[in-house]
Short mmCIF file of C-alpha atoms and ligand atoms in Angstrom, two decimals:
data_model
loop_
_atom_site.label_atom_id
_atom_site.label_comp_id
_atom_site.label_asym_id
_atom_site.label_seq_id
_atom_site.Cartn_x
_atom_site.Cartn_y
_atom_site.Cartn_z
CA UNK R 1 107.59 155.19 29.25
CA UNK R 2 105.63 154.68 25.99
CA UNK R 3 105.04 151.16 24.77
CA UNK R 4 107.37 149.40 22.36
CA UNK R 5 106.29 147.43 19.34
CA UNK R 6 107.23 143.85 20.16
CA UNK R 7 107.42 140.63 18.18
CA UNK R 8 104.03 139.73 19.57
CA UNK R 9 102.63 142.51 17.36
CA UNK R 10 104.23 140.89 14.31
CA UNK R 11 102.89 138.21 12.00
CA UNK R 12 106.21 136.53 11.23
CA UNK R 13 104.84 133.63 9.19
CA UNK R 14 106.77 133.29 5.93
CA UNK R 15 108.66 136.50 6.67
CA UNK R 16 112.40 136.91 6.54
CA UNK R 17 113.24 138.54 9.86
CA UNK R 18 116.47 140.49 10.28
CA UNK R 19 117.37 140.16 13.96
CA UNK R 20 120.04 142.24 15.73
CA UNK R 21 121.41 140.18 18.60
CA UNK R 22 124.26 140.79 21.02
CA UNK R 23 126.70 137.93 20.45
CA UNK R 24 129.65 139.93 21.74
CA UNK R 25 130.79 136.79 23.56
CA UNK R 26 134.22 135.70 24.81
CA UNK R 27 135.85 133.09 22.55
CA UNK R 28 139.00 131.06 23.22
CA UNK R 29 140.56 128.56 20.85
CA UNK R 30 137.51 128.71 18.60
CA UNK R 31 135.03 128.01 21.41
CA UNK R 32 132.57 130.31 23.13
CA UNK R 33 133.64 130.37 26.78
CA UNK R 34 130.54 132.14 28.12
CA UNK R 35 127.32 131.64 26.14
CA UNK R 36 125.05 133.72 28.40
CA UNK R 37 124.30 136.23 25.65
CA UNK R 38 123.54 133.52 23.08
CA UNK R 39 121.18 131.79 25.51
CA UNK R 40 119.51 135.14 26.23
CA UNK R 41 118.51 135.39 22.54
CA UNK R 42 116.84 131.96 22.40
CA UNK R 43 113.30 132.94 23.45
CA UNK R 44 113.06 135.43 20.57
CA UNK R 45 114.59 133.07 18.01
CA UNK R 46 112.46 130.11 19.08
CA UNK R 47 109.33 132.25 18.98
CA UNK R 48 110.07 133.49 15.46
CA UNK R 49 110.94 130.00 14.20
CA UNK R 50 107.69 128.63 15.70
CA UNK R 51 105.82 131.34 13.82
CA UNK R 52 107.25 130.09 10.52
CA UNK R 53 109.83 132.83 9.94
CA UNK R 54 113.32 132.53 8.52
CA UNK R 55 115.97 134.46 10.42
CA UNK R 56 118.97 136.55 9.43
CA UNK R 57 121.05 137.23 12.53
CA UNK R 58 123.51 140.08 12.85
CA UNK R 59 125.82 141.10 15.70
CA UNK R 60 129.09 142.83 16.45
CA UNK R 61 131.91 141.19 18.39
CA UNK R 62 134.86 142.98 19.97
CA UNK R 63 136.59 145.96 18.51
CA UNK R 64 138.03 145.08 15.10
CA UNK R 65 139.59 147.84 13.02
CA UNK R 66 136.64 148.06 10.60
CA UNK R 67 138.90 147.46 7.61
CA UNK R 68 137.69 143.94 6.73
CA UNK R 69 137.80 140.43 8.14
CA UNK R 70 139.99 139.75 11.20
CA UNK R 71 139.73 136.08 12.15
CA UNK R 72 140.13 136.67 15.90
CA UNK R 73 136.87 138.64 15.90
CA UNK R 74 134.90 136.19 13.73
CA UNK R 75 131.41 135.18 14.85
CA UNK R 76 131.72 131.65 13.44
CA UNK R 77 132.10 130.01 16.91
CA UNK R 78 128.89 131.78 17.98
CA UNK R 79 127.02 130.16 15.07
CA UNK R 80 128.29 126.74 16.15
CA UNK R 81 127.22 127.32 19.75
CA UNK R 82 123.81 128.62 18.68
CA UNK R 83 123.28 125.48 16.56
CA UNK R 84 124.01 123.33 19.63
CA UNK R 85 121.60 125.32 21.78
CA UNK R 86 118.81 125.37 19.19
CA UNK R 87 119.54 121.79 18.19
CA UNK R 88 119.25 122.67 14.55
CA UNK R 89 121.64 123.80 11.81
CA UNK R 90 122.66 127.45 11.79
CA UNK R 91 124.29 128.69 8.59
CA UNK R 92 127.19 131.11 8.82
CA UNK R 93 127.96 133.77 6.20
CA UNK R 94 131.68 134.44 5.85
CA UNK R 95 131.00 138.09 5.11
CA UNK R 96 128.50 140.64 6.40
CA UNK R 97 126.80 142.06 3.31
CA UNK R 98 128.97 140.47 0.58
CA UNK R 99 128.41 137.63 -1.88
CA UNK R 100 128.31 134.82 0.66
CA UNK R 101 125.79 136.66 2.86
CA UNK R 102 123.62 137.53 -0.14
CA UNK R 103 123.62 133.95 -1.44
CA UNK R 104 122.84 132.41 1.94
CA UNK R 105 120.07 134.90 2.69
CA UNK R 106 118.50 134.39 -0.76
CA UNK R 107 118.38 130.61 -0.18
CA UNK R 108 116.60 130.84 3.19
CA UNK R 109 113.34 128.93 3.64
CA UNK R 110 110.94 129.22 6.58
CA UNK R 111 112.62 127.72 9.65
CA UNK R 112 116.16 128.43 8.36
CA UNK R 113 118.61 130.62 10.19
CA UNK R 114 121.82 132.32 9.12
CA UNK R 115 124.30 134.38 11.14
CA UNK R 116 126.16 137.11 9.26
CA UNK R 117 129.85 137.77 9.94
CA UNK R 118 130.78 140.52 12.45
CA UNK R 119 129.06 143.84 11.61
CA UNK R 120 132.08 145.80 12.80
CA UNK R 121 134.31 144.35 10.09
CA UNK R 122 132.82 147.25 8.13
CA UNK R 123 133.54 150.63 9.70
CA UNK R 124 130.26 151.98 8.33
CA UNK R 125 128.37 150.03 11.03
CA UNK R 126 129.49 152.31 13.87
CA UNK R 127 129.01 155.40 11.71
CA UNK R 128 125.33 154.51 11.18
CA UNK R 129 126.07 154.84 7.46
CA UNK R 130 122.89 155.01 5.38
CA UNK R 131 124.21 152.83 2.52
CA UNK R 132 125.42 150.11 4.88
CA UNK R 133 122.06 150.18 6.69
CA UNK R 134 120.27 149.87 3.32
CA UNK R 135 122.38 146.81 2.40
CA UNK R 136 121.47 145.19 5.71
CA UNK R 137 117.82 146.12 5.36
CA UNK R 138 117.66 144.23 2.03
CA UNK R 139 118.12 141.04 4.02
CA UNK R 140 114.79 141.29 5.85
CA UNK R 141 111.08 141.94 5.41
CA UNK R 142 111.01 143.14 9.00
CA UNK R 143 113.59 144.04 11.64
CA UNK R 144 113.76 142.88 15.25
CA UNK R 145 116.21 144.28 17.79
CA UNK R 146 117.06 141.99 20.70
CA UNK R 147 120.45 143.52 21.48
CA UNK R 148 119.77 145.61 24.57
CA UNK R 149 123.51 145.77 25.33
CA UNK R 150 124.10 148.01 22.29
CA UNK R 151 120.83 149.95 22.38
CA UNK R 152 122.63 153.04 23.70
CA UNK R 153 124.57 153.31 20.44
CA UNK R 154 123.09 154.67 17.19
CA UNK R 155 124.73 152.29 14.73
CA UNK R 156 123.55 151.06 11.32
CA UNK R 157 122.26 147.78 12.80
CA UNK R 158 120.59 149.37 15.85
CA UNK R 159 119.20 152.62 14.42
CA UNK R 160 119.70 152.93 10.64
CA UNK R 161 117.88 149.74 9.60
CA UNK R 162 114.94 150.57 11.83
CA UNK R 163 114.13 153.53 9.58
CA UNK R 164 113.98 151.25 6.54
CA UNK R 165 111.98 148.27 7.82
CA UNK R 166 109.06 147.75 10.19
CA UNK R 167 110.89 147.49 13.54
CA UNK R 168 110.03 145.45 16.64
CA UNK R 169 111.59 144.67 20.01
CA UNK R 170 112.63 141.08 20.70
CA UNK R 171 111.71 139.40 23.98
CA UNK R 172 115.02 140.16 25.69
CA UNK R 173 114.92 143.81 24.66
CA UNK R 174 111.33 144.06 25.84
CA UNK R 175 112.10 142.47 29.20
CA UNK R 176 115.18 144.63 29.79
CA UNK R 177 113.38 147.88 29.06
CA UNK R 178 110.18 147.00 30.90
CA UNK R 179 112.04 145.74 34.00
CA UNK R 180 114.33 148.75 34.27
CA UNK R 181 111.71 151.37 33.45
CA UNK R 182 109.15 149.62 35.66
CA UNK R 183 111.68 149.76 38.51
CA UNK R 184 112.12 153.50 38.03
CA UNK R 185 108.48 154.38 37.49
CA UNK R 186 106.68 152.10 39.87
CA UNK R 187 108.96 150.19 42.26
CA UNK R 188 107.60 148.15 45.13
CA UNK R 189 108.75 149.97 48.25
CA UNK R 190 111.03 150.23 50.08
CA UNK R 191 113.31 150.54 47.04
CA UNK R 192 117.02 150.15 47.86
CA UNK R 193 119.72 150.92 45.31
CA UNK R 194 123.30 149.75 45.82
CA UNK R 195 126.01 151.54 43.88
CA UNK R 196 129.67 150.66 43.90
CA UNK R 197 132.56 150.42 41.50
CA UNK R 198 135.54 152.60 41.06
CA UNK R 199 134.58 156.16 40.24
CA UNK R 200 131.99 158.70 41.34
CA UNK R 201 132.46 160.56 38.06
CA UNK R 202 131.19 157.51 36.11
CA UNK R 203 128.13 157.03 38.29
CA UNK R 204 127.12 160.51 39.37
CA UNK R 205 124.19 160.75 36.94
CA UNK R 206 122.92 157.36 38.08
CA UNK R 207 123.22 158.39 41.73
CA UNK R 208 121.40 161.62 41.00
CA UNK R 209 118.58 159.89 39.08
CA UNK R 210 118.12 157.08 41.60
CA UNK R 211 117.93 159.64 44.39
CA UNK R 212 114.69 160.85 42.78
CA UNK R 213 113.04 157.47 43.11
CA UNK R 214 114.69 155.21 45.69
CA UNK R 215 114.16 155.13 49.46
CA UNK R 216 117.64 153.92 50.42
CA UNK R 217 120.90 154.48 48.56
CA UNK R 218 123.82 152.29 49.58
CA UNK R 219 127.28 153.33 48.49
CA UNK R 220 130.43 151.19 48.43
CA UNK R 221 133.46 150.54 46.26
CA UNK R 222 136.20 152.99 45.38
CA UNK R 223 133.69 155.78 44.95
CA UNK R 224 132.70 155.82 48.62
CA UNK R 225 135.98 157.56 49.45
CA UNK R 226 135.04 160.69 47.54
CA UNK R 227 131.84 160.77 49.62
CA UNK R 228 133.84 160.26 52.81
CA UNK R 229 136.04 163.20 51.75
CA UNK R 230 132.87 165.24 51.29
CA UNK R 231 132.05 164.42 54.91
CA UNK R 232 135.44 165.83 55.93
CA UNK R 233 137.12 162.49 56.62
CA UNK R 234 140.68 161.49 55.67
CA UNK R 235 140.88 158.57 53.28
CA UNK R 236 144.64 157.88 53.11
CA UNK R 237 145.78 156.65 49.72
CA UNK R 238 142.34 155.31 48.73
CA UNK R 239 140.97 155.96 45.25
CA UNK R 240 139.57 159.49 45.31
CA UNK R 241 138.45 162.13 42.87
CA UNK R 242 139.14 165.52 44.39
CA UNK R 243 137.28 167.30 41.58
CA UNK R 244 134.11 165.42 42.46
CA UNK R 245 134.03 166.07 46.19
CA UNK R 246 131.71 169.03 45.71
CA UNK R 247 129.25 166.99 43.60
CA UNK R 248 129.40 164.24 46.22
CA UNK R 249 128.56 166.84 48.89
CA UNK R 250 125.60 167.98 46.78
CA UNK R 251 124.38 164.39 46.66
CA UNK R 252 124.62 164.11 50.45
CA UNK R 253 122.51 167.27 50.69
CA UNK R 254 120.04 166.03 48.10
CA UNK R 255 119.55 162.81 50.06
CA UNK R 256 118.82 164.85 53.18
CA UNK R 257 116.39 167.14 51.36
CA UNK R 258 114.54 164.25 49.74
CA UNK R 259 114.46 162.06 52.83
CA UNK R 260 116.47 159.33 51.10
CA UNK R 261 118.42 157.15 53.52
CA UNK R 262 121.99 157.34 52.20
CA UNK R 263 124.30 154.73 53.66
CA UNK R 264 128.08 155.07 53.56
CA UNK R 265 130.66 152.69 55.05
CA UNK R 266 131.34 152.87 58.77
CA UNK R 267 134.41 150.65 58.51
CA UNK R 268 136.72 149.61 55.69
CA UNK R 269 139.43 147.07 54.96
CA UNK R 270 142.63 149.00 54.28
CA UNK R 271 145.81 147.70 52.65
CA UNK R 272 149.37 148.95 52.24
CA UNK R 273 149.33 148.06 48.52
CA UNK R 274 146.89 147.31 45.71
CA UNK R 275 147.61 143.61 45.95
CA UNK R 276 146.01 140.44 47.23
CA UNK R 277 149.12 139.82 49.37
CA UNK R 278 149.17 143.30 50.91
CA UNK R 279 149.15 143.82 54.68
CA UNK R 280 145.58 144.61 55.67
CA UNK R 281 143.57 145.77 58.64
CA UNK R 282 139.97 146.74 59.30
CA UNK R 283 139.48 150.26 60.58
CA UNK R 284 136.70 152.72 61.29
CA UNK R 285 136.22 155.30 58.52
CA UNK R 286 137.37 157.89 61.07
CA UNK R 287 140.74 156.17 61.40
CA UNK R 288 141.98 155.44 57.89
CA UNK R 289 145.81 155.60 58.12
CA UNK R 290 147.47 158.17 55.83
CA UNK R 291 149.60 155.55 54.09
CA UNK R 292 146.90 152.94 53.47
CA UNK R 293 144.11 152.51 50.93
CA UNK R 294 140.57 151.20 51.41
CA UNK R 295 139.92 148.23 49.16
CA UNK R 296 136.70 146.82 50.65
CA UNK R 297 133.89 147.73 53.00
CA UNK R 298 134.37 146.33 56.50
CA UNK R 299 132.24 143.73 58.34
CA UNK R 300 130.21 146.28 60.35
CA UNK R 301 129.32 148.04 57.11
CA UNK R 302 128.42 144.75 55.44
CA UNK R 303 126.05 144.02 58.31
CA UNK R 304 124.52 147.49 58.16
CA UNK R 305 123.96 147.14 54.41
CA UNK R 306 122.55 143.61 54.75
CA UNK R 307 120.05 144.87 57.36
CA UNK R 308 118.91 147.66 55.03
CA UNK R 309 118.52 145.19 52.17
CA UNK R 310 116.58 142.67 54.24
CA UNK R 311 113.49 144.90 54.35
CA UNK R 312 113.59 146.15 50.75
CA UNK R 313 110.93 145.12 48.24
CA UNK R 314 112.92 146.29 45.22
CA UNK R 315 116.71 146.15 44.98
CA UNK R 316 118.87 147.55 42.18
CA UNK R 317 122.58 146.81 42.24
CA UNK R 318 125.39 148.17 40.11
CA UNK R 319 129.07 148.02 41.04
CA UNK R 320 131.11 145.97 43.53
CA UNK R 321 131.71 147.02 47.15
CA UNK R 322 135.46 146.43 46.88
CA UNK R 323 138.17 144.93 44.72
CA UNK R 324 136.24 141.66 44.54
CA UNK R 325 138.58 140.22 41.90
CA UNK R 326 141.12 139.73 44.72
CA UNK R 327 140.05 137.19 47.38
CA UNK R 328 141.45 139.41 50.15
CA UNK R 329 138.92 142.12 49.26
CA UNK R 330 135.87 140.16 48.10
CA UNK R 331 134.07 139.78 51.46
CA UNK R 332 132.05 143.01 51.28
CA UNK R 333 130.78 142.35 47.76
CA UNK R 334 130.00 138.76 48.71
CA UNK R 335 128.07 139.84 51.81
CA UNK R 336 125.97 142.26 49.76
CA UNK R 337 125.37 139.65 47.04
CA UNK R 338 124.23 137.16 49.69
CA UNK R 339 121.98 139.76 51.32
CA UNK R 340 120.32 140.45 47.95
CA UNK R 341 119.92 136.72 47.33
CA UNK R 342 118.57 136.10 50.85
CA UNK R 343 115.76 138.61 50.37
CA UNK R 344 113.52 136.32 48.36
CA UNK R 345 110.55 138.71 48.70
CA UNK R 346 112.25 141.51 46.78
CA UNK R 347 112.53 142.13 43.06
CA UNK R 348 116.32 142.03 42.70
CA UNK R 349 117.69 143.66 39.57
CA UNK R 350 121.38 143.45 38.75
CA UNK R 351 122.39 146.29 36.49
CA UNK R 352 125.08 144.83 34.28
CA UNK R 353 128.88 144.96 34.27
CA UNK R 354 130.96 143.96 37.27
CA UNK R 355 128.02 143.26 39.57
CA UNK R 356 126.96 140.51 37.16
CA UNK R 357 130.51 139.12 37.31
CA UNK R 358 130.33 139.27 41.12
CA UNK R 359 126.97 137.50 41.29
CA UNK R 360 128.36 134.78 39.01
CA UNK R 361 131.59 134.55 41.03
CA UNK R 362 129.55 133.80 44.16
CA UNK R 363 127.24 131.45 42.28
CA UNK R 364 124.12 133.44 43.13
CA UNK R 365 122.87 134.35 39.65
CA UNK R 366 119.83 132.07 39.76
CA UNK R 367 118.67 133.73 42.96
CA UNK R 368 118.26 137.15 41.35
CA UNK R 369 115.00 138.26 39.76
CA UNK R 370 116.65 139.87 36.77
CA UNK R 371 120.20 140.27 35.52
CA UNK R 372 120.61 142.89 32.85
CA UNK R 373 122.70 141.91 29.82
CA UNK R 374 123.67 145.52 29.16
CA UNK R 375 126.06 147.42 31.44
CA UNK R 376 126.33 150.76 29.64
CA UNK R 377 122.81 150.57 28.23
CA UNK R 378 121.20 149.84 31.60
CA UNK R 379 123.12 152.69 33.25
CA UNK R 380 122.02 155.13 30.55
CA UNK R 381 118.42 154.01 30.84
CA UNK R 382 118.48 154.36 34.65
CA UNK R 383 119.98 157.84 34.41
CA UNK R 384 117.03 158.87 32.27
CA UNK R 385 118.67 159.03 28.86
CA UNK R 386 116.88 158.05 25.68
CA UNK R 387 118.49 155.02 24.05
CA UNK R 388 118.58 155.36 20.24
CA UNK R 389 118.09 151.61 19.73
CA UNK R 390 114.99 151.69 21.94
CA UNK R 391 113.48 154.93 20.63
CA UNK R 392 113.15 153.47 17.12
CA UNK R 393 111.01 150.65 18.49
CA UNK R 394 108.46 152.88 20.18
CA UNK R 395 104.90 152.44 19.00
P1 LIG S 1 133.12 150.03 37.71
O1 LIG S 1 133.64 149.55 36.38
O2 LIG S 1 133.11 151.48 37.89
O3 LIG S 1 131.80 149.37 38.10
O4 LIG S 1 134.18 149.53 38.77
C1 LIG S 1 134.47 148.19 38.99
C2 LIG S 1 135.86 148.11 39.54
O5 LIG S 1 135.96 148.87 40.73
C3 LIG S 1 136.26 146.70 39.90
O6 LIG S 1 137.25 146.26 39.03
C4 LIG S 1 136.76 146.83 41.32
O7 LIG S 1 137.98 146.13 41.53
C5 LIG S 1 137.00 148.31 41.48
N1 LIG S 1 136.92 148.73 42.88
C6 LIG S 1 135.97 148.46 43.76
N2 LIG S 1 136.27 148.96 44.97
C7 LIG S 1 137.47 149.58 44.85
C8 LIG S 1 138.30 150.27 45.76
N3 LIG S 1 137.95 150.43 47.05
N4 LIG S 1 139.47 150.77 45.27
C9 LIG S 1 139.81 150.60 43.99
N5 LIG S 1 139.04 149.95 43.09
C10 LIG S 1 137.89 149.44 43.51
#
């Protein structure tokens, strides 16, 4: 992949820097309940402040209607949390491009920082509207994008403004893109990819792309049942996508042709209902009862997967092995998370979404090499798509 222009290429002294961050954080009773994304932006902000810049921050949060301010989607609590983390005042503009934003931006001095109200209070943001982008661009001398999580969307704040101002990648953006593309282009081998989650249809492009580069592909979660169907097995009432059995069969063939070791469950935990209190049993994949559904990989499978992961030098993981939100079906996901954590030699890359939630649930986050902040964006990058928010930062 070509190089990106990064903030290290920028002389930010005395500049007003318009920074797109991803502060799409959960908020309850006016407080940020998970500040991971705010913390992830600190290296870029601290670097720019040290350089003598002033900063105008912009982000979306949630899915407001786009017809004006809706308090429940306000970014004000994020400004308060950022001020605590930076240990300095952070101004908050009560509108996005209106009078308050304009006044606060105009008053900025080097070292000052202001967060604009939610970009998506204006429906023109998602439409990548040229006028809205021009209004935003007036707020900066230069533009920095540190919001990897929205880089797969061409919105005014991720694509439009980059055409109007000199555009650079922030440190988080740079690390996300270089880690994921480095993994695809030049992984330390053996390279093992673990894919789980609910549906084959959602992940088929990722499976296909990873098959071109990885040595071992480990499959779990609801989607393994469509693969088991492709192998001619019965899967009872498990989640299955009949329309995707043929594609799954093609993937099995591709693995064989390419010499990729493709691992599927040998045993599963089946239940008589989709419930934590269901009656369960562990069965071989050749003996799934007609009236039961598989909700986790079984212990033999967990051991098989852990053995494969123990010798990997690069590990990429996206998607849980079972319904890990229910304690009765978390063991497989936990075993895989522990196996990734136990392999301290490997570069372990967690590709966003539910696998990040799983790693946090088992308190193993600090034992991973890299945890992507972007679920959809990291999947699109891995499946070889060009991300509009990244393309505009290419040197
Ligand atoms: P995804 O968003 O595609 O990564 O899927 C994550 C979801 O898949 C989680 O909410 C899991 O509960 C669910 N999941 C994992 N394994 C299974 C399974 N065997 N049956 C049904 N859902 C599953």
